[in-house]
mmCIF file of C-alpha atoms in Angstrom:
data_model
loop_
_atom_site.group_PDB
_atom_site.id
_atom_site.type_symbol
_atom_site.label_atom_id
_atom_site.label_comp_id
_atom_site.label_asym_id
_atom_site.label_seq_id
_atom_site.Cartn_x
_atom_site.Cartn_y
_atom_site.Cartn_z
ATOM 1 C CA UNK I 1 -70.063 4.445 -23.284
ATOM 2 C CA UNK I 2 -67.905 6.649 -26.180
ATOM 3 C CA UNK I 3 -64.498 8.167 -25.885
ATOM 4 C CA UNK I 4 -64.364 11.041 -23.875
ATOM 5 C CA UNK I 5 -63.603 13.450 -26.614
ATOM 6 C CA UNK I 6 -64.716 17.232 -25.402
ATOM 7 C CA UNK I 7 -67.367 18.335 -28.167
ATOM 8 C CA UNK I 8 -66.185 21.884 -27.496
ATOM 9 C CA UNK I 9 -63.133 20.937 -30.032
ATOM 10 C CA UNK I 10 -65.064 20.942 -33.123
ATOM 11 C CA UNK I 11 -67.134 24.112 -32.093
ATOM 12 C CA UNK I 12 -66.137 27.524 -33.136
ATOM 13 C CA UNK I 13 -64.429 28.159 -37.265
ATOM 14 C CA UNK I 14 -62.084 25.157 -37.889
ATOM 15 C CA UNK I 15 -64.374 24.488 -40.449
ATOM 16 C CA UNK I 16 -62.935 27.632 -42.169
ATOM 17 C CA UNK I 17 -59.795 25.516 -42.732
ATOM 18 C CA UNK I 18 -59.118 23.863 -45.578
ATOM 19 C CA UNK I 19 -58.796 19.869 -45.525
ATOM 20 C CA UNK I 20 -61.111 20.079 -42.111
ATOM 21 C CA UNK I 21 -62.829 16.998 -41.466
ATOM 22 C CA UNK I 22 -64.803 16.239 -38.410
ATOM 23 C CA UNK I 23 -65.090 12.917 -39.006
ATOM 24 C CA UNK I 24 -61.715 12.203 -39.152
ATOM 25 C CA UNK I 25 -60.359 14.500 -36.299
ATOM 26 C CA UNK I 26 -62.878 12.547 -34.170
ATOM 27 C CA UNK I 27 -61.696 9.077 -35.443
ATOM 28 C CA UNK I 28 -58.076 9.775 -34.487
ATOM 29 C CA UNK I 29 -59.106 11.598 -31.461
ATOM 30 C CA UNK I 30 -60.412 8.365 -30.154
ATOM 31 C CA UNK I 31 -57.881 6.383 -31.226
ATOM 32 C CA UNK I 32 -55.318 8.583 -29.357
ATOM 33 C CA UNK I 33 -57.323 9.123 -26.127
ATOM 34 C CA UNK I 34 -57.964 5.137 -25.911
ATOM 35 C CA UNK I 35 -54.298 4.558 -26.426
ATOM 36 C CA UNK I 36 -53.088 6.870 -23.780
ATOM 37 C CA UNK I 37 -55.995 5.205 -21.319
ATOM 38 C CA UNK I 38 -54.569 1.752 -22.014
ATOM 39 C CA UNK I 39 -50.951 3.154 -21.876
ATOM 40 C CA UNK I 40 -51.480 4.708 -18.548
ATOM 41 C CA UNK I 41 -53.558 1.482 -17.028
ATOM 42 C CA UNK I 42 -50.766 -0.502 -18.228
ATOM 43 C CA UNK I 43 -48.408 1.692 -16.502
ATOM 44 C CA UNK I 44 -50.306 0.889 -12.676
ATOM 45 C CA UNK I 45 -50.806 -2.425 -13.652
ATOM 46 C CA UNK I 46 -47.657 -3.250 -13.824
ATOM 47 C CA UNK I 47 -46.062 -0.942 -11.511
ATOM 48 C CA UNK I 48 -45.997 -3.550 -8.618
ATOM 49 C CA UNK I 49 -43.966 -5.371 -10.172
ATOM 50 C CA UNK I 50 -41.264 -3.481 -11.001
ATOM 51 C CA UNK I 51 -42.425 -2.960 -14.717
ATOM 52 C CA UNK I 52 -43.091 -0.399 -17.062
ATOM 53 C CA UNK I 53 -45.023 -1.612 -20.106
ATOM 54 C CA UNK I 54 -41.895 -1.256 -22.101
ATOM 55 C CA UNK I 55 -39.912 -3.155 -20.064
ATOM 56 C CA UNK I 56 -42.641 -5.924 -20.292
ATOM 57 C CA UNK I 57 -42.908 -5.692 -24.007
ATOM 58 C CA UNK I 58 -39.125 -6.798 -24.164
ATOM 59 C CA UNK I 59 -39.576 -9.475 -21.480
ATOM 60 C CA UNK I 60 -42.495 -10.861 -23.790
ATOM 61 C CA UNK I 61 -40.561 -10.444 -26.761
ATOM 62 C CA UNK I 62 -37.481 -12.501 -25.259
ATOM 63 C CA UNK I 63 -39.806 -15.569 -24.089
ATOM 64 C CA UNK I 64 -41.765 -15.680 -27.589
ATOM 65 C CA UNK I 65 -38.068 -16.561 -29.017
ATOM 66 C CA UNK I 66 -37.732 -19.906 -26.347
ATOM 67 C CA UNK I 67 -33.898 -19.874 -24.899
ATOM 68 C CA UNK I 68 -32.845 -18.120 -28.218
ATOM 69 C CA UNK I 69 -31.220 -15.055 -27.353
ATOM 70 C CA UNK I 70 -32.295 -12.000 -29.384
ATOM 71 C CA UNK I 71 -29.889 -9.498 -30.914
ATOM 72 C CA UNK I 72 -30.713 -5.858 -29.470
ATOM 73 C CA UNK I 73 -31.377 -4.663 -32.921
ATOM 74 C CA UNK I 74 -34.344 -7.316 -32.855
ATOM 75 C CA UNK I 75 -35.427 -6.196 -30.052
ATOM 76 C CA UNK I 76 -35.484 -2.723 -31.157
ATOM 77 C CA UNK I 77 -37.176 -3.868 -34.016
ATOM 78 C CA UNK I 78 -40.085 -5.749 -32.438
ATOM 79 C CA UNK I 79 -40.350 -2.925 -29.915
ATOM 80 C CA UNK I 80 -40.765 -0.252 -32.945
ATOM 81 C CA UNK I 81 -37.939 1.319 -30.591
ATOM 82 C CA UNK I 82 -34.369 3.029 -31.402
ATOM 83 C CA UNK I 83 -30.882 1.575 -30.305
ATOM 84 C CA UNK I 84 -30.366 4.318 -27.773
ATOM 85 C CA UNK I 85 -33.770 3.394 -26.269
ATOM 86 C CA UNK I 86 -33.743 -0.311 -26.199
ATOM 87 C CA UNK I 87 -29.830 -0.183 -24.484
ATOM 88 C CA UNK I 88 -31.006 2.212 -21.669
ATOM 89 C CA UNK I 89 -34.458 -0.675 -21.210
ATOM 90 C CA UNK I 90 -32.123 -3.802 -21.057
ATOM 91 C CA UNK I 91 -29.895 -1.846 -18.657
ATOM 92 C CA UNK I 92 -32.458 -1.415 -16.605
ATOM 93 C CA UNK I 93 -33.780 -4.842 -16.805
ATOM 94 C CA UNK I 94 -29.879 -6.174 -16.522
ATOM 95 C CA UNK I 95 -29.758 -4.110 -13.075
ATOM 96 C CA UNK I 96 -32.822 -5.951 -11.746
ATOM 97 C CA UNK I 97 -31.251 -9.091 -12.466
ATOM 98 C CA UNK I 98 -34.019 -10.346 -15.450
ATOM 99 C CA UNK I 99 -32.010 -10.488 -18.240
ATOM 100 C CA UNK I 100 -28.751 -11.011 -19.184
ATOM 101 C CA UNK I 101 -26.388 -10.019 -21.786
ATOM 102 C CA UNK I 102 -23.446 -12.506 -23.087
ATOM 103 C CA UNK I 103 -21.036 -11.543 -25.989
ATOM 104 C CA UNK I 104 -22.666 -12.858 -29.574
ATOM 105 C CA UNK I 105 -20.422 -15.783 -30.530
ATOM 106 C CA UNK I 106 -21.084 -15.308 -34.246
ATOM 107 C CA UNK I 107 -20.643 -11.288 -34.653
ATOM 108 C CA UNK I 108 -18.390 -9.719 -31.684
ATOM 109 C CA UNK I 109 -19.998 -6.300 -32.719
ATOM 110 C CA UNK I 110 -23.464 -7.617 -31.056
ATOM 111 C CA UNK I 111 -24.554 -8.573 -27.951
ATOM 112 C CA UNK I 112 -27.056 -11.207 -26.784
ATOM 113 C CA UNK I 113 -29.726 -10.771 -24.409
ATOM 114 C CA UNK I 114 -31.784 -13.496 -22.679
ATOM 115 C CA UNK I 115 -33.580 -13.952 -19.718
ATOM 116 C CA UNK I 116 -32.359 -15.294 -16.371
ATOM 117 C CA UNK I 117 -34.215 -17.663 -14.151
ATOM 118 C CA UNK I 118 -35.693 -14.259 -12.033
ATOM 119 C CA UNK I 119 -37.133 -12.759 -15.251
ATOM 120 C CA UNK I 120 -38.725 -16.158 -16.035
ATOM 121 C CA UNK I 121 -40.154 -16.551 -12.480
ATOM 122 C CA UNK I 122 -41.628 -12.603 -13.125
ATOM 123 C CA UNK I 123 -43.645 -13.997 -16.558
ATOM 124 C CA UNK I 124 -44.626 -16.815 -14.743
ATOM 125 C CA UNK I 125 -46.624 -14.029 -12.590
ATOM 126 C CA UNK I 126 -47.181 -11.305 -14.262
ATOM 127 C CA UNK I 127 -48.326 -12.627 -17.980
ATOM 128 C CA UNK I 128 -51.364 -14.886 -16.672
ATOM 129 C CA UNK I 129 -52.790 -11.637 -14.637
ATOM 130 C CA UNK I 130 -51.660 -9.306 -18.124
ATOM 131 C CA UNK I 131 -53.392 -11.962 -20.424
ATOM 132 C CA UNK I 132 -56.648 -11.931 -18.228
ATOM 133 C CA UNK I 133 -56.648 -8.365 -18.628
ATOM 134 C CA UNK I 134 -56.143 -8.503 -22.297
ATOM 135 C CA UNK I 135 -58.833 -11.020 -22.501
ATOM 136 C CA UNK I 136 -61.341 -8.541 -20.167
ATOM 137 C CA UNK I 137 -60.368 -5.798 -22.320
ATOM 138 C CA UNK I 138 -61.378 -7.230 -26.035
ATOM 139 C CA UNK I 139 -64.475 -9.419 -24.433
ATOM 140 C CA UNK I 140 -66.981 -6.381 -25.423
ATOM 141 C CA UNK I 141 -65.621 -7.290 -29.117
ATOM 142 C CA UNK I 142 -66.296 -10.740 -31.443
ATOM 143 C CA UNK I 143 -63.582 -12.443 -32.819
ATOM 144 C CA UNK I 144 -64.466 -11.112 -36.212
ATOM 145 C CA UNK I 145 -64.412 -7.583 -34.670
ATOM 146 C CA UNK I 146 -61.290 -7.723 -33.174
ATOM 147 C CA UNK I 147 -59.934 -8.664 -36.682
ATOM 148 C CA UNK I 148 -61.643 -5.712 -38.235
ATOM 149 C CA UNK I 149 -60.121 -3.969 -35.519
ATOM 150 C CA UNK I 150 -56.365 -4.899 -36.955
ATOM 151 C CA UNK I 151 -57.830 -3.917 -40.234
ATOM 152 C CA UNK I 152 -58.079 -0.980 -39.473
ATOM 153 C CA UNK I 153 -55.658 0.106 -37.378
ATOM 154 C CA UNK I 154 -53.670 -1.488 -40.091
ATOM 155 C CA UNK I 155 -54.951 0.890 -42.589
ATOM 156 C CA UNK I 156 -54.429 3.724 -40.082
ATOM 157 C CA UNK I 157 -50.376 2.615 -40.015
ATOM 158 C CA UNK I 158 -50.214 2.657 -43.501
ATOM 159 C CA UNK I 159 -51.522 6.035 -43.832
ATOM 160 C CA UNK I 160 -49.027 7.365 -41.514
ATOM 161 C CA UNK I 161 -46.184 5.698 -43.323
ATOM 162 C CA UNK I 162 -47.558 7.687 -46.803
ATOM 163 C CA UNK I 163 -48.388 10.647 -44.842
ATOM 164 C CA UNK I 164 -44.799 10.778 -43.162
ATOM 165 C CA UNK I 165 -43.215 10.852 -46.986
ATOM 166 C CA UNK I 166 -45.215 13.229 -48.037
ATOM 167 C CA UNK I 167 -44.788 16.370 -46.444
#
């Protein structure tokens, strides 16, 4: 099976442009359509549960630290997400009673989040059925693969970050 990628996009004069390159168009076009499959599977996967998978990215991200509170700035940073967007997730998880937020002892300008006995009870659920599927996804691919994988994707990121400071 290969990414659904219409052929009809590389038909026609774009190969009049300067710079085109099949090749590459294609790469990125199945990079893009596979992450927007696995975006939108994630999204029904965990809809029963209350979740979106941004909301379980910051659950997961609170249990990797233990019962060490995180900062919402660390958050945001393992999340690749702004402040504005990480408050309005945490609110929403604060509402359905998963985490909690106590004043930071150490800086009074921060706040700590951490997760409440519900949210752990949710993980306890939810991340054996999400690590199954992350396990069913990756099977058609070797160990060694799925490190080449990270390679390159990791090659990929770094392009963007030159790309984004260069135009």
């Amino acid at each position: 099976m290969s990414v659904p990628i219409p052929g009809e996009l590389f038909e026609g004069s774009l190969d009049t442009y300067a710079g085109f390159d099949r090749l590459a168009i294609q790469a990125l076009l199945a990079l893009k359509v596979t992450a927007h499959r696995l975006e939108n599977c994630a999204g029904v996967w965990f809809d029963e549960y209350g979740l979106t998978p941004a909301k379980l990215n910051a659950l997961i991200c609170l249990r990797a630290q233990g019962d060490q509170p995180m900062r919402l700035c660390e958050i945001g940073d393992y999340l690749f997400s702004t402040r504005a967007n990480v408050t309005g997730l945490i609110d929403g998880l604060e509402r359905d009673g998963l985490v909690k937020r106590t004043a930071n002892p150490d800086d009074r300008r921060s706040t700590l989040v951490s997760l409440t006995e519900k949210g752990l009870e949710l993980l306890a659920v939810v991340l054996p059925k999400h690590f199954a599927r992350v396990q069913r996804i990756t099977s058609g691919l070797s160990e060694e693969e799925q490190r080449q994988l990270i390679a390159l994707l990791a090659k990929i990121f770094a392009s963007l970050e030159e790309a984004s400071t260069s135009f």
